[in-house]
Tab-separated table of C-alpha atoms in Angstrom:
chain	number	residue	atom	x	y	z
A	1	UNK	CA	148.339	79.137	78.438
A	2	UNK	CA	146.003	79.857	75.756
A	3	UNK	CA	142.487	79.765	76.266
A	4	UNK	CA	141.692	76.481	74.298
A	5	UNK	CA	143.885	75.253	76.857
A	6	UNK	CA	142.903	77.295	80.149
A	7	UNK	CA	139.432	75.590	79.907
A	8	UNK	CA	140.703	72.064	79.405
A	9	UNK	CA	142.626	72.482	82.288
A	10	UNK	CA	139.089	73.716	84.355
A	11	UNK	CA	137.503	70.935	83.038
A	12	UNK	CA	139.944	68.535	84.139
A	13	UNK	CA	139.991	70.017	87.613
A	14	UNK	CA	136.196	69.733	87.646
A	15	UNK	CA	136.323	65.996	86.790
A	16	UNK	CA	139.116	65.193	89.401
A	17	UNK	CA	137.814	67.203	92.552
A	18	UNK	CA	135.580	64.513	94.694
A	19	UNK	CA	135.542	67.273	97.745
A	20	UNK	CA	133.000	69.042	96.270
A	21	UNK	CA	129.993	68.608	97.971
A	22	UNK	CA	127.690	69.459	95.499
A	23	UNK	CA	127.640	69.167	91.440
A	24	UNK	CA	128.165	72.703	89.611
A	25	UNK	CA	125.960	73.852	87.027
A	26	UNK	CA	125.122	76.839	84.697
A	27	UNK	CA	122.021	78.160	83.019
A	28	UNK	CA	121.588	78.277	79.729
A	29	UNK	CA	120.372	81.727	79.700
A	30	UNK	CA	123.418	83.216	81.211
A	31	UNK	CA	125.697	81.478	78.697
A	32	UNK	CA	122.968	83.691	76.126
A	33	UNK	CA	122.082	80.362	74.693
A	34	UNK	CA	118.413	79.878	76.056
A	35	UNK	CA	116.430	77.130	74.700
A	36	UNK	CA	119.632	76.391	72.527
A	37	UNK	CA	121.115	73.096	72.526
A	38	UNK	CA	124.734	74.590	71.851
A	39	UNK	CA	124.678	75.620	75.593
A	40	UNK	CA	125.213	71.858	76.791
A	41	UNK	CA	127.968	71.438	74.831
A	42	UNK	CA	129.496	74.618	75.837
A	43	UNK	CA	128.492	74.584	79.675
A	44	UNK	CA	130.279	70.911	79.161
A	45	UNK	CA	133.444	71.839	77.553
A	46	UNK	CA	133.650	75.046	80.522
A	47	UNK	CA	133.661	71.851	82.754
A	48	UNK	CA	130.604	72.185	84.625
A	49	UNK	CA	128.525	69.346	85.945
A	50	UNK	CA	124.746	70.573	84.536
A	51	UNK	CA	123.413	73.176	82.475
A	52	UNK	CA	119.673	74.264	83.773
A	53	UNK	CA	117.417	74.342	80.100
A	54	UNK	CA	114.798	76.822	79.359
A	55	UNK	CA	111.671	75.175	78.192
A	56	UNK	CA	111.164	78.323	75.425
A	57	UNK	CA	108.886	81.256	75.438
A	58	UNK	CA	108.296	81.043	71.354
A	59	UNK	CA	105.906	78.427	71.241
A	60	UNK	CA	105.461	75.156	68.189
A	61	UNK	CA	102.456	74.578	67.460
A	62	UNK	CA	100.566	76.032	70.628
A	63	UNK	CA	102.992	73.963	72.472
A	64	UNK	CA	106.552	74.872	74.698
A	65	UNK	CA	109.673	74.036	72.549
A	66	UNK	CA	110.783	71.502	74.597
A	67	UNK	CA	107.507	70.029	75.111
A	68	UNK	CA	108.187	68.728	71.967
A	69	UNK	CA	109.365	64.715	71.979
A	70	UNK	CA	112.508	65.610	69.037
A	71	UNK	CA	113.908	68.811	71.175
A	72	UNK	CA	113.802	66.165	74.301
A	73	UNK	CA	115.669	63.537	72.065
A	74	UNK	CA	118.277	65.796	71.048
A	75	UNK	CA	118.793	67.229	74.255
A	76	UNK	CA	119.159	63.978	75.434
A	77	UNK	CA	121.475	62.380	73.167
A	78	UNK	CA	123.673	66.015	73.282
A	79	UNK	CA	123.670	65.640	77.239
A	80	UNK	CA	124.955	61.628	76.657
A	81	UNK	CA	127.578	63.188	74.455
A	82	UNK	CA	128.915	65.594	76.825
A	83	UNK	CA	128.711	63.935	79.505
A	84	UNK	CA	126.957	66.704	80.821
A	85	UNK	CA	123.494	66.431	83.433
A	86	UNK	CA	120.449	68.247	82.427
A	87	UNK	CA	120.511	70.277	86.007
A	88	UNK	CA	117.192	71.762	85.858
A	89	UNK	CA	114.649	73.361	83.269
A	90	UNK	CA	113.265	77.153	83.728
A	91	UNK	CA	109.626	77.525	82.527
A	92	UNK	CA	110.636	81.064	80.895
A	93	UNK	CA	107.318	81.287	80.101
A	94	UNK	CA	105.872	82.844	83.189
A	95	UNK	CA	107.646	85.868	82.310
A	96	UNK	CA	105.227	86.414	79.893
A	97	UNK	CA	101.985	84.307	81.601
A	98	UNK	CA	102.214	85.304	85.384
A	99	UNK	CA	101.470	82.481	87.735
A	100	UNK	CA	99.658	84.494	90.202
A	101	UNK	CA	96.853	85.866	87.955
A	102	UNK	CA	96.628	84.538	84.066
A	103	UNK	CA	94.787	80.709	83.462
A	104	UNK	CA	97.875	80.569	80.940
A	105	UNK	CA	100.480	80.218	83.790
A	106	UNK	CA	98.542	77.250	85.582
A	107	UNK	CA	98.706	75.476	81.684
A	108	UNK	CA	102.143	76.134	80.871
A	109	UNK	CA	102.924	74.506	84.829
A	110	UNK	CA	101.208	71.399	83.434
A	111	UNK	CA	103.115	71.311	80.334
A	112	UNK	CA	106.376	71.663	81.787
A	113	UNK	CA	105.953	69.002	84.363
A	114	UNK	CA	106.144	66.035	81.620
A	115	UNK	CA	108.660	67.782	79.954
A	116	UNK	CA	111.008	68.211	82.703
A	117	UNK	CA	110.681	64.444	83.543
A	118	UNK	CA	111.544	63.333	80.082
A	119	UNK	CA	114.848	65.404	80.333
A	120	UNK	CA	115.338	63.850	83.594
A	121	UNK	CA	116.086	67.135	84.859
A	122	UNK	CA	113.873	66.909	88.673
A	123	UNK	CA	113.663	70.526	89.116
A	124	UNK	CA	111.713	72.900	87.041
A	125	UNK	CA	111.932	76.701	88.135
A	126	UNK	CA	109.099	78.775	88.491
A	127	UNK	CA	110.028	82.588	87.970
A	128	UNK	CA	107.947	85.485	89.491
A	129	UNK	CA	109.849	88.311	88.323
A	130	UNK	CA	108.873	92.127	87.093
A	131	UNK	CA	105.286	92.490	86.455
A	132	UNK	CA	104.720	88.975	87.484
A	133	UNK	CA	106.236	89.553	91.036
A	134	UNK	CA	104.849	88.528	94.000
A	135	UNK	CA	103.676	91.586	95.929
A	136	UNK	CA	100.863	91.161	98.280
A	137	UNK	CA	99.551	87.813	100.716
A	138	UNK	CA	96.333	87.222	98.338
A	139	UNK	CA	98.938	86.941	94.951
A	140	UNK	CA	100.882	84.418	97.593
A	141	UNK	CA	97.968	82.448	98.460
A	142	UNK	CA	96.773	82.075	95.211
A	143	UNK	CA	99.917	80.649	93.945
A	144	UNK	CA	99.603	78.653	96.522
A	145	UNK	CA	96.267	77.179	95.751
A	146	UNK	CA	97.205	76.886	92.394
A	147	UNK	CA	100.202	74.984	92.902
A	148	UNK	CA	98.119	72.560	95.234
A	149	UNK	CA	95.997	71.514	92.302
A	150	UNK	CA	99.114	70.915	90.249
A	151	UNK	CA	101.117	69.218	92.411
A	152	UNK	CA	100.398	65.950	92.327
A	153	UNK	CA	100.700	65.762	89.015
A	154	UNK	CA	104.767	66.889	89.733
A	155	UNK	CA	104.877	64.163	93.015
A	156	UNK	CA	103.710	61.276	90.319
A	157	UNK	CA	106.404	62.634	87.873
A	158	UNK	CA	109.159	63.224	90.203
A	159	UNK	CA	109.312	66.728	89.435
A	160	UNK	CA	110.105	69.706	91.954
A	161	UNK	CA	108.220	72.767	91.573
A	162	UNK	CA	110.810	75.541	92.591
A	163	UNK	CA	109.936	78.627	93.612
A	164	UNK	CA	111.926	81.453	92.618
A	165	UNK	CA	111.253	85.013	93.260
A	166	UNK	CA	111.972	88.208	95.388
A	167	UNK	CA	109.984	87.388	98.616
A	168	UNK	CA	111.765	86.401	101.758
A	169	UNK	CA	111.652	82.795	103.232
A	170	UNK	CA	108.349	83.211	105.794
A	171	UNK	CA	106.764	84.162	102.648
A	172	UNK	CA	108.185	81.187	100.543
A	173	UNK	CA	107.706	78.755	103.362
A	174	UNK	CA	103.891	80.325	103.497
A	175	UNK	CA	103.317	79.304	99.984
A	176	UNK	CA	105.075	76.081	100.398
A	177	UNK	CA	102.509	75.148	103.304
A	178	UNK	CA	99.668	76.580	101.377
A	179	UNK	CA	100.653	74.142	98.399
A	180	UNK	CA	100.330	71.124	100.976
A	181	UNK	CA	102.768	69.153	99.068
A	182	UNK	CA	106.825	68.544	99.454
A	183	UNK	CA	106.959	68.610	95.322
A	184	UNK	CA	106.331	72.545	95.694
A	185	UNK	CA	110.070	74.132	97.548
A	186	UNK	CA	112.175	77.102	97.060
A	187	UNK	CA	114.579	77.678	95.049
A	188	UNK	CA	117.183	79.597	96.749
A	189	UNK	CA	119.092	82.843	94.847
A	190	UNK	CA	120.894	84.906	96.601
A	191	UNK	CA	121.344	88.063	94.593
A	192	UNK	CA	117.843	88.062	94.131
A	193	UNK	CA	117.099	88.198	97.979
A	194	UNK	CA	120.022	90.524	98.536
A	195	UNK	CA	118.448	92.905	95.505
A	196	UNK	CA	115.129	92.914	97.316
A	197	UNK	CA	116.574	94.120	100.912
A	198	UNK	CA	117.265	90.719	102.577
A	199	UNK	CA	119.827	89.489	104.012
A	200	UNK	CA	120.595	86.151	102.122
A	201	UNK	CA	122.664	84.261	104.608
A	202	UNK	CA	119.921	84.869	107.266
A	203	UNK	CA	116.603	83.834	104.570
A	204	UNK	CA	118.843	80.692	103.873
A	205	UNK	CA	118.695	79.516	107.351
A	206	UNK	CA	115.242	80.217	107.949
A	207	UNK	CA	114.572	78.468	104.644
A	208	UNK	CA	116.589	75.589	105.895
A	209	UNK	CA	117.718	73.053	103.777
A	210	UNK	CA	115.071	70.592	103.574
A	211	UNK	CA	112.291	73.308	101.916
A	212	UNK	CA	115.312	74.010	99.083
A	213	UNK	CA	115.378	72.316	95.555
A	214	UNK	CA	117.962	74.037	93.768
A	215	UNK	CA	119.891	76.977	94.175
A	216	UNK	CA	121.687	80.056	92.221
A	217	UNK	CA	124.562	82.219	92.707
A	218	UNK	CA	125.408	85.716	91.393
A	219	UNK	CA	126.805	88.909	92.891
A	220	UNK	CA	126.004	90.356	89.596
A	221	UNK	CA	127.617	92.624	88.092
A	222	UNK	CA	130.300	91.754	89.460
A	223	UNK	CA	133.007	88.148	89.314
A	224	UNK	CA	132.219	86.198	92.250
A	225	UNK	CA	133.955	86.937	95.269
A	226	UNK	CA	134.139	90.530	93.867
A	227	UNK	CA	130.461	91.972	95.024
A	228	UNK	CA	128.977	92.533	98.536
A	229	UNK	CA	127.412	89.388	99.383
A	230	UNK	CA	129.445	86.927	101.189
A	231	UNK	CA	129.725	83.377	98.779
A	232	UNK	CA	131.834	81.926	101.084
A	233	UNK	CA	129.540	82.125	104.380
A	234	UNK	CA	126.426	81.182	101.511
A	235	UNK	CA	128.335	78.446	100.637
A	236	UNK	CA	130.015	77.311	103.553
A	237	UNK	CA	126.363	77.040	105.247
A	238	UNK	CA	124.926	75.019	102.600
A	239	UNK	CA	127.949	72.590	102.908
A	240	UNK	CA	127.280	72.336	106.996
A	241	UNK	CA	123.460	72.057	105.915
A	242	UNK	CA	124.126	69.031	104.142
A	243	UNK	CA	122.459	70.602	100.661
A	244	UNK	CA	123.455	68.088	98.015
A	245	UNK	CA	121.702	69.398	94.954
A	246	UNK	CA	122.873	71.581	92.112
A	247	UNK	CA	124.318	74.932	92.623
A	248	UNK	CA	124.166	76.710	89.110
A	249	UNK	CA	125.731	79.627	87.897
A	250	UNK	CA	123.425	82.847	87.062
A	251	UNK	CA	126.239	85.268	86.687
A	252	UNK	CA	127.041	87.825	83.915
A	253	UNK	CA	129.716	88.450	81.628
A	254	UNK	CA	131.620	91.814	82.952
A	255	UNK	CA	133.986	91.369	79.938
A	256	UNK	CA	131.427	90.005	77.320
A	257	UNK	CA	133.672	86.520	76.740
A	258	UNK	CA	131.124	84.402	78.232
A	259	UNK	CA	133.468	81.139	78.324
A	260	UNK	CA	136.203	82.779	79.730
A	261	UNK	CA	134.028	84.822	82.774
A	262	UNK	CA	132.284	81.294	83.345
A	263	UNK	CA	135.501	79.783	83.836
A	264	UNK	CA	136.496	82.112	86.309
A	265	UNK	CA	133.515	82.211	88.750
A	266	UNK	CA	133.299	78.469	88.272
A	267	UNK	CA	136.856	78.074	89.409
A	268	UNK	CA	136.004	80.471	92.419
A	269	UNK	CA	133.238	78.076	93.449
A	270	UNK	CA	134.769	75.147	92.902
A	271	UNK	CA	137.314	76.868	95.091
A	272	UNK	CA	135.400	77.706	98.210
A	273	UNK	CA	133.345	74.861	98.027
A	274	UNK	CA	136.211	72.584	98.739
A	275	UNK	CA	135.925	70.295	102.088
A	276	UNK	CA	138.916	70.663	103.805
């Protein structure tokens, strides 16, 4: 089977398989296409169900990429083409405008929230990552507070405000309260919580299902299934927890052919996902 081939054939599959109990997705940044429009035809023709979009770090005129109403458009029409869901967006931007202490972080929140609607997208990630990591109860409750002025903005939109980061789920479920709003929830990764020391079977039960927007699986470096953390108690729980929203790909590329390492971890998940 060639490889032209090998990922019609996953594609199919996808399309045909009604006992998954949640849609498959990928993120744009992992298929090294971030902020690129060629990533939802590619996450499309790979088979999966939603590509997650970054809203762009480079800004247009003072403004986020795809704050802008022509990138919408075309990711729009490109998303009708594919037949493809816009899963999620990321607002990148917070890598370089921490939440939790620059006025820049609370703007670009604001920005994105509009944004995310018009690409009917529901979820928009909010990273805290490197220097922009949550480390101490007064960065959490400021994020918090922060979020609380923003989030009804996100509730009239429609938008979830997910929290992603390398704090375990008291901490999450801390801010979450502090925001005093159900648009603010977590957004569940499980290398990331296994990278920081926790276990991530155990943080997503005490998360519990109802506090989680979206989630992501990696055992990076390795292929799923391959690594330490167990995917298939991860995502056997979520199936007994009734989680119906995207699960996206945020794996690497151990071999550098992006489609063809996709494929493989997306056919793993689609595997162990199956009910019955």
């Amino acid at each position: 089977m060639n490889r032209r081939t090998f990922l019609a054939s996953i594609a199919a599959a996808s399309a045909s398989r009604a006992d998954i109990p949640f849609p498959i997705g990928v993120t744009d940044w992992n298929l090294k296409l971030s902020s690129d429009i060629e990533a939802v035809r590619l996450a499309s023709s790979i088979g999966f169900a939603g590509v997650e979009v970054s809203l762009g770090r480079k800004l247009v005129d003072g403004r986020l990429p795809l704050s802008h109403a022509d990138r919408q458009d075309a990711y729009l029409a490109a998303a009708a083409e594919h037949k493809i869901a816009l899963a999620g967006t990321c607002l990148d931007i917070l890598h370089v405008n921490y939440l939790k202490n620059d006025p820049l972080g609370q703007k670009w929140v604001a920005d994105g929230i509009p944004a995310t609607k018009r690409l009917k997208a529901r979820v928009m990630l909010l990273p805290f990552f490197g220097k922009g990591a949550l480390k101490t109860r007064d960065e959490m409750t400021f994020v918090g507070d922060a979020l609380r002025d923003l989030a009804p903005e996100a509730e009239k939109a429609g938008v979830i405000l997910g929290l992603e980061n390398t704090v375990n789920a008291a901490d999450n479920l801390y801010i979450c309260e502090r925001s005093r709003s159900a648009a603010v929830q977590i957004y569940y990764d499980c290398g990331n919580l296994r990278n920081a020391g926790f276990d991530p079977l155990k943080e997503l039960h005490e998360m519990g299902v109802a506090h989680i927007c979206q989630v992501h699986l990696k055992d990076n470096p390795h292929y799923l299934g391959e690594g330490p953390i167990d995917l298939r108690a991860i995502v056997g729980s979520l199936r007994k927890m009734g989680y119906k929203g995207f699960v996206n790909l945020e794996t690497d590329s151990p071999t550098g052919d992006i489609a063809a390492d996709m494929s493989r971890n997306f056919s793993y998940l689609r595997k162990i996902a199956a009910v019955g």
